[in-house]
mmCIF file of C-alpha atoms in Angstrom:
data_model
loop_
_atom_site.group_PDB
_atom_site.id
_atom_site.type_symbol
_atom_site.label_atom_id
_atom_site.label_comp_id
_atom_site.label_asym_id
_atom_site.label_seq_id
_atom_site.Cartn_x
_atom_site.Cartn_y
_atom_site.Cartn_z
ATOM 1 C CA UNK A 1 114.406 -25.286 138.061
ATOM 2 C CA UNK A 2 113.070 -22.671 136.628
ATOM 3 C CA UNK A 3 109.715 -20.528 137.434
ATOM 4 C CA UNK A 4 107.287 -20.697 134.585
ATOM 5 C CA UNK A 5 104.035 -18.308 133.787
ATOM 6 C CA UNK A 6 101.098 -18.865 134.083
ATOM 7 C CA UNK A 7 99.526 -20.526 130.907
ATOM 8 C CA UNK A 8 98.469 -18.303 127.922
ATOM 9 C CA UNK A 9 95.335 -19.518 125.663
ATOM 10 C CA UNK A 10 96.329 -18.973 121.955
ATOM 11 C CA UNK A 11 93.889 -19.237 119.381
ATOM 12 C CA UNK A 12 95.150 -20.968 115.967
ATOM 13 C CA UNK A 13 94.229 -18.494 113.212
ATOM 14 C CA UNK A 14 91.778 -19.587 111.262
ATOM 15 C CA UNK A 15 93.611 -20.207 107.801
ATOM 16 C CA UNK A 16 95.626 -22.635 109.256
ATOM 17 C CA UNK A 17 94.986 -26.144 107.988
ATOM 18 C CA UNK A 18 96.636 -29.311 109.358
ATOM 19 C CA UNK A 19 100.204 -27.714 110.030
ATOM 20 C CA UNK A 20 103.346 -28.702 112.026
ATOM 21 C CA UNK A 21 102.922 -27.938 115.434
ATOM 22 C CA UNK A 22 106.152 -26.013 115.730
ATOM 23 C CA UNK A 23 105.825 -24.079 112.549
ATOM 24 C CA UNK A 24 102.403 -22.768 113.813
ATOM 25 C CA UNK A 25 103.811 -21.805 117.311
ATOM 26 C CA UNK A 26 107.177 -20.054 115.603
ATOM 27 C CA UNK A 27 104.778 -18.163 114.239
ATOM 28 C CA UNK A 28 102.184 -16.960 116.792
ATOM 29 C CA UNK A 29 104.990 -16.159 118.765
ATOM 30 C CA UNK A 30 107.518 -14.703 116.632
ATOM 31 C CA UNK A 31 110.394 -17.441 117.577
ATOM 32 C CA UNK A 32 112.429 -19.588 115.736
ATOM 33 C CA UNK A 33 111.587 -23.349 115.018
ATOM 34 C CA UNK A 34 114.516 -24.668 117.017
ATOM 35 C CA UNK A 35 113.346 -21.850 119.953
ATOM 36 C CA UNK A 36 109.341 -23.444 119.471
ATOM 37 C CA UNK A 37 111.027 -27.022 119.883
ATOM 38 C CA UNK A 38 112.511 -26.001 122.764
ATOM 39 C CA UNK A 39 109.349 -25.580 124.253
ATOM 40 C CA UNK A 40 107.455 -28.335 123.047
ATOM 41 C CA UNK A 41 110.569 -30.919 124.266
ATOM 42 C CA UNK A 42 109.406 -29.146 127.889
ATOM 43 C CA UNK A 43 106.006 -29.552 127.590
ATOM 44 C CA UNK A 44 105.241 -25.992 127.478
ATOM 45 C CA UNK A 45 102.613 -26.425 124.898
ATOM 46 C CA UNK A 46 99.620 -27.776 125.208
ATOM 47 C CA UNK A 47 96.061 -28.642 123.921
ATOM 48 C CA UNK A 48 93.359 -30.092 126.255
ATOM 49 C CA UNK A 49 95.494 -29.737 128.597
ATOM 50 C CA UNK A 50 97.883 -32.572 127.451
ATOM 51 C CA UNK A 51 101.038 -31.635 125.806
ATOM 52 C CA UNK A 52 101.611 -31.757 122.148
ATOM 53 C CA UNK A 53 104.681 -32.598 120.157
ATOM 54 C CA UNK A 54 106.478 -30.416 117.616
ATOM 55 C CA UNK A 55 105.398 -33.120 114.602
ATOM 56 C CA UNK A 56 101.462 -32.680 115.703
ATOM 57 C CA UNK A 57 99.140 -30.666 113.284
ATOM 58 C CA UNK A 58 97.007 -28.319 113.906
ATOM 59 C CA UNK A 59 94.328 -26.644 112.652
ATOM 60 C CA UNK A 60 92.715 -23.272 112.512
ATOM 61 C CA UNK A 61 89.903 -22.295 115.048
ATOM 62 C CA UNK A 62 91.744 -24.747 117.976
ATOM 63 C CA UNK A 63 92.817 -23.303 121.148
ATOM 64 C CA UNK A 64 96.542 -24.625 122.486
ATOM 65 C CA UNK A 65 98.191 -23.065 126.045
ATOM 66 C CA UNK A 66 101.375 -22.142 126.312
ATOM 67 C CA UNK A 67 103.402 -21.859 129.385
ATOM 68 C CA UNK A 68 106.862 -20.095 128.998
ATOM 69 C CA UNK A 69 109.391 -20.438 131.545
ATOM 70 C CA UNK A 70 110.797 -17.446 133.009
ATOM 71 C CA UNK A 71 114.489 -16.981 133.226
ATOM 72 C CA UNK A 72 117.272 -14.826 133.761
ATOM 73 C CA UNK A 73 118.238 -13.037 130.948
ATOM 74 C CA UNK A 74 121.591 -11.579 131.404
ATOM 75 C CA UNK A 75 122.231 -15.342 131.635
ATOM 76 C CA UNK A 76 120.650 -16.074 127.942
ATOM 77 C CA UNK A 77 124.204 -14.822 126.714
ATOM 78 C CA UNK A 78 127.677 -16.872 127.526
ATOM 79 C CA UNK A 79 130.637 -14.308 127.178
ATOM 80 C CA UNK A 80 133.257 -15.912 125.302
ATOM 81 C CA UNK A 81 136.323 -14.713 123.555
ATOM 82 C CA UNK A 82 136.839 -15.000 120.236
ATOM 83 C CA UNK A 83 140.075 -14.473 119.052
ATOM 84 C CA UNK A 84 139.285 -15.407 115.245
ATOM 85 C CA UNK A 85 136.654 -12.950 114.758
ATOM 86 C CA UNK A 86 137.579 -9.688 113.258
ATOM 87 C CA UNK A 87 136.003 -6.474 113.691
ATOM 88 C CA UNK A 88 135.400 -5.158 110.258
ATOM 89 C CA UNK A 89 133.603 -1.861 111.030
ATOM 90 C CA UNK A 90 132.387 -0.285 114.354
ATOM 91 C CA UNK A 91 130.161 2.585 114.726
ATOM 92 C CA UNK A 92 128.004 4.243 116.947
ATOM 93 C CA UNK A 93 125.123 1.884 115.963
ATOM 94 C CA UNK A 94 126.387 -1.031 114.197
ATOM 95 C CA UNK A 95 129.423 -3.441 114.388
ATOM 96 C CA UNK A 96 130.426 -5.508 111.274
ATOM 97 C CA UNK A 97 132.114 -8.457 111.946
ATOM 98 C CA UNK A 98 134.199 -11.053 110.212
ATOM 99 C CA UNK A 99 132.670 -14.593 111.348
ATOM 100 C CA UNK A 100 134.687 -17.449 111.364
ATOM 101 C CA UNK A 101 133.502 -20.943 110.923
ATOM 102 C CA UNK A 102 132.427 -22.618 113.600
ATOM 103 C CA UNK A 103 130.871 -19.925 115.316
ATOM 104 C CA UNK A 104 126.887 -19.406 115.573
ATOM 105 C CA UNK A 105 124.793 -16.183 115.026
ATOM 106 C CA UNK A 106 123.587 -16.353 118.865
ATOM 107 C CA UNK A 107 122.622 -18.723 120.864
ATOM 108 C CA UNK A 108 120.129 -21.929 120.556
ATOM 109 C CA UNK A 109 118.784 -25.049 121.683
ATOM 110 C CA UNK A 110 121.897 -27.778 121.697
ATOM 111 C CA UNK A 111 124.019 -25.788 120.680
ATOM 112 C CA UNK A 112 127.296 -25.373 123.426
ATOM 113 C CA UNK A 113 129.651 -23.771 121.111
ATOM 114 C CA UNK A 114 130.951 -19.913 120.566
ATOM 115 C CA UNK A 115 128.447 -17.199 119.295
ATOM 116 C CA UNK A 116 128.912 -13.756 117.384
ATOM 117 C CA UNK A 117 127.157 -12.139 120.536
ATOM 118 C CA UNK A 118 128.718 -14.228 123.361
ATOM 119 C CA UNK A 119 132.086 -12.902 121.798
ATOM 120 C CA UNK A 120 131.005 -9.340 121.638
ATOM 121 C CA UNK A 121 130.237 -9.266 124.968
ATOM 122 C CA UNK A 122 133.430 -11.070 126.006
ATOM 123 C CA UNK A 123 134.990 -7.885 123.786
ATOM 124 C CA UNK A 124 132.829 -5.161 125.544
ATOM 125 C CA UNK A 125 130.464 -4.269 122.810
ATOM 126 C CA UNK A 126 127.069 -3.068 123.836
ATOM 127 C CA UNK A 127 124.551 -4.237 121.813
ATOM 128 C CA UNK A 128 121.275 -3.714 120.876
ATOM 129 C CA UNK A 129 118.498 -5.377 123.698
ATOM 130 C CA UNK A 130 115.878 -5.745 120.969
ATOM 131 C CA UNK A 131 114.841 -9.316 120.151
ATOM 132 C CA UNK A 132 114.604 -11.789 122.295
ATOM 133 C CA UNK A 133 117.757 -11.585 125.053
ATOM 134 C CA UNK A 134 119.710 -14.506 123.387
ATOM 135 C CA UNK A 135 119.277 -12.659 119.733
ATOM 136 C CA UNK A 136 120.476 -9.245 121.264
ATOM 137 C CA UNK A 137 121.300 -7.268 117.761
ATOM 138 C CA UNK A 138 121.145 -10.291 115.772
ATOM 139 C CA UNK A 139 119.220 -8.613 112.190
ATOM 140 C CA UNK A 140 120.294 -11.527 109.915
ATOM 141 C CA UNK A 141 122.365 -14.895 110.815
ATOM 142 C CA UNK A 142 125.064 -16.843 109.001
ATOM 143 C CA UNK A 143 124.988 -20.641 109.023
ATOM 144 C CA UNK A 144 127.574 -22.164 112.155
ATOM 145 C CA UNK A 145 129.414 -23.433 108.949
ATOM 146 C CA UNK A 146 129.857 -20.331 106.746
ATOM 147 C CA UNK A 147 132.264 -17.345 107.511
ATOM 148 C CA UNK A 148 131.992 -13.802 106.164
ATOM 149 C CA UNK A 149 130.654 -10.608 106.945
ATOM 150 C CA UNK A 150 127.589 -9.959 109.286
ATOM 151 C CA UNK A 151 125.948 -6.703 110.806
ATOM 152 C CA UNK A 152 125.564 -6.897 114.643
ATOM 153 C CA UNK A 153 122.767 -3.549 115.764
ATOM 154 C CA UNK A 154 124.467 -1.595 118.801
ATOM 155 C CA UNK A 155 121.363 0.290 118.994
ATOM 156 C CA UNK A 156 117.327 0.223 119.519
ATOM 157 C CA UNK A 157 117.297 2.404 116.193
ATOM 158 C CA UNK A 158 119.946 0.836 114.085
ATOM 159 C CA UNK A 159 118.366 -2.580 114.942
ATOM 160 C CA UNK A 160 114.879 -1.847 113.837
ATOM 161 C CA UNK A 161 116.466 0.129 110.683
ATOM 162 C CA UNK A 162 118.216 -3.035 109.813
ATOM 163 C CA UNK A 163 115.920 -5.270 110.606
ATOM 164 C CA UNK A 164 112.922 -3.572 108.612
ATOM 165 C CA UNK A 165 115.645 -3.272 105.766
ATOM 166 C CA UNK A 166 116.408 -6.826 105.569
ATOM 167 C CA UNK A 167 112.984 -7.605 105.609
ATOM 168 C CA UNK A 168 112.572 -5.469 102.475
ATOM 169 C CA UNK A 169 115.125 -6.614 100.707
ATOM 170 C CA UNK A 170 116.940 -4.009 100.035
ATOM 171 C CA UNK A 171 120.342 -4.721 101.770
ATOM 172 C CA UNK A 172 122.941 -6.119 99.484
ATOM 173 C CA UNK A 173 124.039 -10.109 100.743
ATOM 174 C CA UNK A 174 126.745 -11.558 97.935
ATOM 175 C CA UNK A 175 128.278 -14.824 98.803
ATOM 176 C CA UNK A 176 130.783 -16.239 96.699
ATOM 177 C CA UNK A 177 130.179 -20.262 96.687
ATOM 178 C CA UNK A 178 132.245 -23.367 95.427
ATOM 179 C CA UNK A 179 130.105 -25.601 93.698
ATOM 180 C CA UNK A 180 131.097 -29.097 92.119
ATOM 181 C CA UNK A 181 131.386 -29.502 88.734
ATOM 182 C CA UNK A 182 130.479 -26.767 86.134
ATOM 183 C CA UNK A 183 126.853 -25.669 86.205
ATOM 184 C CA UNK A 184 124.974 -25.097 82.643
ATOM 185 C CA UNK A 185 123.873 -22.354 82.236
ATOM 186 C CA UNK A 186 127.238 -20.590 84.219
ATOM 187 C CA UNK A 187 124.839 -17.758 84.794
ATOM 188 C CA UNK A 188 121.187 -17.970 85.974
ATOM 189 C CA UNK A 189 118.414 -17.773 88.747
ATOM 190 C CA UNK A 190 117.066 -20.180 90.973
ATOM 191 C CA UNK A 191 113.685 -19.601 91.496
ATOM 192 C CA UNK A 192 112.566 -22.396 94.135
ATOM 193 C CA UNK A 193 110.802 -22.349 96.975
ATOM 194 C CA UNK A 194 112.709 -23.942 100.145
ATOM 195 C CA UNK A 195 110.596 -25.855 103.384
ATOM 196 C CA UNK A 196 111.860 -28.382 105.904
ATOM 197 C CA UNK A 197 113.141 -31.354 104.403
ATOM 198 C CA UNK A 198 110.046 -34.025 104.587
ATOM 199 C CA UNK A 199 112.438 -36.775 106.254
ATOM 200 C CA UNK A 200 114.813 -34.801 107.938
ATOM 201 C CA UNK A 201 113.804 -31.906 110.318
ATOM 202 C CA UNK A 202 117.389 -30.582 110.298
ATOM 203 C CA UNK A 203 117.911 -30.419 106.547
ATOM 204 C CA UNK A 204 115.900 -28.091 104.470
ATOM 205 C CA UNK A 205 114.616 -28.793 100.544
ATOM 206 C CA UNK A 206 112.994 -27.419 97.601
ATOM 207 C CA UNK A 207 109.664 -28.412 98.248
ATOM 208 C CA UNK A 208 105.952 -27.343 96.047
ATOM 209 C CA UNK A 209 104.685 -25.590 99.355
ATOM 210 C CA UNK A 210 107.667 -23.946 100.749
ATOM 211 C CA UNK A 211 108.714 -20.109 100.808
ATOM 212 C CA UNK A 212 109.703 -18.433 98.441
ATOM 213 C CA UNK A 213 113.200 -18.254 97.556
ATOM 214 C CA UNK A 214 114.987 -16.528 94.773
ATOM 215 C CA UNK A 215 118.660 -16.962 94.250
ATOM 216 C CA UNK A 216 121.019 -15.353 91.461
ATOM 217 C CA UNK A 217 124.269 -16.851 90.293
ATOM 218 C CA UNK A 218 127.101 -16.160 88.225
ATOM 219 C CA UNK A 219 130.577 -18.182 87.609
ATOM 220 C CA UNK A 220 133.707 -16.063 88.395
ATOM 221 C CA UNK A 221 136.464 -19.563 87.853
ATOM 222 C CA UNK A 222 135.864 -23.126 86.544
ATOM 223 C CA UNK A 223 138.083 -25.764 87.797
ATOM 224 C CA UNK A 224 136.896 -28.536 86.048
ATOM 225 C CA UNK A 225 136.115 -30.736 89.072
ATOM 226 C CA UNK A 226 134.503 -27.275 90.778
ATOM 227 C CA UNK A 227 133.535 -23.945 89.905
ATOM 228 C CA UNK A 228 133.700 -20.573 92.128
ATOM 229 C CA UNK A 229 130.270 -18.662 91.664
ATOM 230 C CA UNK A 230 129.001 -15.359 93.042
ATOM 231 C CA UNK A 231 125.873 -15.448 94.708
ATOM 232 C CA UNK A 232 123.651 -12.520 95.144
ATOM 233 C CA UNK A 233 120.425 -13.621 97.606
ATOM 234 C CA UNK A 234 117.078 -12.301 96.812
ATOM 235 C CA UNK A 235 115.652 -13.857 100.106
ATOM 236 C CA UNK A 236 117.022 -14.943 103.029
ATOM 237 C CA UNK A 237 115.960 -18.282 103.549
ATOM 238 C CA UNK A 238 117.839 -21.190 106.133
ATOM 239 C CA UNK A 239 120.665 -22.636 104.260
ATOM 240 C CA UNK A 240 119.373 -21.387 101.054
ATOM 241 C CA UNK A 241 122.338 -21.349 99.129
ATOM 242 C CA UNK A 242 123.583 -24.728 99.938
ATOM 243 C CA UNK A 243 119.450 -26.121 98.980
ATOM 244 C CA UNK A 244 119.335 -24.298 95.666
ATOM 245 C CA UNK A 245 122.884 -25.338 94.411
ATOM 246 C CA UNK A 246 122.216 -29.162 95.775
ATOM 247 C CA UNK A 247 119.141 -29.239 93.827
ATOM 248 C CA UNK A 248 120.504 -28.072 90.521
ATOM 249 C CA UNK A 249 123.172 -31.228 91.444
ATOM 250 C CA UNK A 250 125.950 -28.744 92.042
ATOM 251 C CA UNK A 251 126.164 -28.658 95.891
ATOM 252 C CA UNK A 252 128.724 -26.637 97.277
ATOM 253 C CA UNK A 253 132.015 -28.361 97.667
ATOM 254 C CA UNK A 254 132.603 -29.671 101.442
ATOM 255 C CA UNK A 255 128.564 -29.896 102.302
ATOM 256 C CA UNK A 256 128.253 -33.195 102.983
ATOM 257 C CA UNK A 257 124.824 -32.716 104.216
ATOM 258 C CA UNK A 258 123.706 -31.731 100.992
ATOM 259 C CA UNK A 259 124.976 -34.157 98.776
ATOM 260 C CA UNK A 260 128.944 -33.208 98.128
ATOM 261 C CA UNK A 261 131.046 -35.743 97.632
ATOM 262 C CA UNK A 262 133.662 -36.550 100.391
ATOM 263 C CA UNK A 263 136.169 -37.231 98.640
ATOM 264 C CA UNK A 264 136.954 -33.869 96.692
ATOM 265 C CA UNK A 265 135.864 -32.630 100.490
ATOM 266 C CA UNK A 266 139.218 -34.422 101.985
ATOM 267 C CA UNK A 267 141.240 -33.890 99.263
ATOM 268 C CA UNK A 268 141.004 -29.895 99.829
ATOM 269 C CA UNK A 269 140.760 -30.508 103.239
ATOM 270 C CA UNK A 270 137.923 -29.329 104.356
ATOM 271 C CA UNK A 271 135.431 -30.014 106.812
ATOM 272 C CA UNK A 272 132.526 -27.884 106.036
ATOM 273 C CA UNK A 273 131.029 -26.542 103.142
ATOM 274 C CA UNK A 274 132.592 -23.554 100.736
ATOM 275 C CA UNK A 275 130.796 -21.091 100.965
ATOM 276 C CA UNK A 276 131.397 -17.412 102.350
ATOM 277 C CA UNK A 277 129.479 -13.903 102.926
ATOM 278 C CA UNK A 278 131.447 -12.150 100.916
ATOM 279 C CA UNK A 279 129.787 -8.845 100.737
ATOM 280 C CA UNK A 280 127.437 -7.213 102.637
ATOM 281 C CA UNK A 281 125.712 -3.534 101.818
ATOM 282 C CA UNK A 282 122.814 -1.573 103.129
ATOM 283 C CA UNK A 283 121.773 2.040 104.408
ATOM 284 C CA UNK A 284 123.583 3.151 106.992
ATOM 285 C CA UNK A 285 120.802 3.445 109.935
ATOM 286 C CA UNK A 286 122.983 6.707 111.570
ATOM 287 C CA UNK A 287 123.899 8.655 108.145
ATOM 288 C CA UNK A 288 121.193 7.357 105.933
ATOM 289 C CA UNK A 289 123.874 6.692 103.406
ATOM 290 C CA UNK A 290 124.492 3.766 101.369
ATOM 291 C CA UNK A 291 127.779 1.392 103.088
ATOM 292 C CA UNK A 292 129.810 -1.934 101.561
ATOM 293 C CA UNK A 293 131.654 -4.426 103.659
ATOM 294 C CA UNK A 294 134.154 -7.234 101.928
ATOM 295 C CA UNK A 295 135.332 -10.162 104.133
ATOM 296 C CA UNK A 296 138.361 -11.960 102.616
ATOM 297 C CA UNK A 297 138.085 -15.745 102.594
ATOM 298 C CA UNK A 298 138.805 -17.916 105.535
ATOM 299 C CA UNK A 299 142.112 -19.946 105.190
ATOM 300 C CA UNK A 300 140.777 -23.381 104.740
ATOM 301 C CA UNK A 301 138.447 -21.894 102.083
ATOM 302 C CA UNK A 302 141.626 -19.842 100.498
ATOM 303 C CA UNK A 303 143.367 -23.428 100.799
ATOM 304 C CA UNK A 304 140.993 -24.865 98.825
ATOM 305 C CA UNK A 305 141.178 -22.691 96.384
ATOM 306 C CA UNK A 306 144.607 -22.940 95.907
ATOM 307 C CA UNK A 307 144.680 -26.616 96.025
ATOM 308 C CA UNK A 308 142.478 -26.374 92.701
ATOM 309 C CA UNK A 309 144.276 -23.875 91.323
ATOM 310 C CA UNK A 310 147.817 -25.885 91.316
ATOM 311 C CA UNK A 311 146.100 -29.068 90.538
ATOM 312 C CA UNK A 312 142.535 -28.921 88.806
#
């Protein structure tokens, strides 16, 4: 079992009013939801004294205590080989890499599978320690379900660089996307702002008092029953992509959570959704100089795409 703290009175800042538990607490403490979940299913969070659950609200001006458990952190990452991930690039303070499907960013609450960072250390790489010790290097994640290119930081420098650029905005993320049926207008943005899904706290929506989120889109082939877009992301929101396409009723092609229909899904064989980082650009962190990485598509999305092409 592990050793925990000793616990820490945090005060709820006082424009909070009558939010989610765990969004307040990913906040304060600069985790992820699924990481502030993982403490509230342990009881590590509490008001009064008694625990509180992720769904509770809270308000601003209340006091809550929160006990984190201590652990070993060279254990935080599983080494695993990954013998479907390319290596793209590799510098002195970066690593691109080509990310299969399948595969997470790093490592999270329920999830057992590979990660990006488990198989760079199974490959040797040293990465960056910044972050939390199961994010080591992470500066921007890819859903489990969508391959492409992604930017692991080898160093403290290049990781704050990158991270501080994302944040900005100013690195270049392009996606291309297969979306059912032919969306009107063919070119456009989706200005929307994206929140957890009101009855599903895995799924995410376009909801009145979500973030932000700014999407741009552009059709590069029209199947008929499909159409292959280029995506260029304005924000980096959780599965924003597959939310803004959904909601204009154009979901991508294979995301079943989102509305696609399973039948095209089968027929192309495949079991996730189309969609794929194809481009990624930013400032080099070392050189200061502007750098492009491509990622070719993933078989079962080049399948696909084939599939359509012979019979659309």
């Amino acid at each position: 079992m592990s050793a925990e703290t000793t616990p820490t009175p945090v005060r709820v800042p006082a424009d909070v009013e009558a939010e989610r538990a765990d969004a307040v607490v990913s906040g304060l403490l600069g985790i992820s939801r699924s990481a502030a979940a993982a403490l509230f299913a342990g009881g590590h969070i509490r008001r009064g004294g008694h625990p509180l659950a992720k769904s509770d609200r809270l308000t601003g001006g209340q006091t809550i205590e929160v006990t984190v458990p201590e652990r070993d952190d060279t254990a935080a990452i599983r080494p695993e080989a990954i013998d479907t991930m390319g290596i793209i690039a590799d510098t002195e303070d970066y690593v691109v890499v080509d990310k299969p499907p399948g595969v997470a960013a790093h490592p999270s609450p329920g999830w057992v599978g590979p990660t990006v960072v488990g198989g760079l250390a199974a490959a040797g790489y040293r990465i960056s320690t910044s972050g939390a010790p199961e994010r080591a290097g992470i500066v921007h994640r890819l859903d489990v379900g969508t391959s492409g290119v992604m930017v692991v930081a080898k160093t403290e420098h290049a990781y704050s660089r990158l991270k501080r650029a994302f944040k900005e905005r100013t690195v270049e993320k392009v996606y291309h996307a297969l979306v059912q049926g032919l969306p009107d207008p063919m070119a456009g943005t989706i200005d929307a702002p994206i929140g957890r899904h009101p009855g599903h706290d895995w799924k995410f929506a376009v909801i009145s008092d979500g973030r932000p989120s700014v999407t741009h889109y552009e059709m590069l082939e029209a199947f008929g029953r499909a159409t292959l877009l280029e995506v260029h992301l304005e924000t980096g929101r959780t599965h924003q992509i597959r939310v803004h396409v959904s909601a204009l009723r154009h979901p991508c092609v294979g995301d079943l959570t989102y509305g696609a229909d399973p039948r095209l899904a089968a027929e192309l064989g495949l079991t996730r959704q189309w969609l794929h980082a194809r481009r990624l650009g930013f400032e080099d962190p070392g050189t200061g100089q502007p750098v492009s990485f491509e990622s070719p598509y993933a078989p079962d999305l080049q399948y696909a795409l084939d599939a359509l092409r012979d019979h659309p």
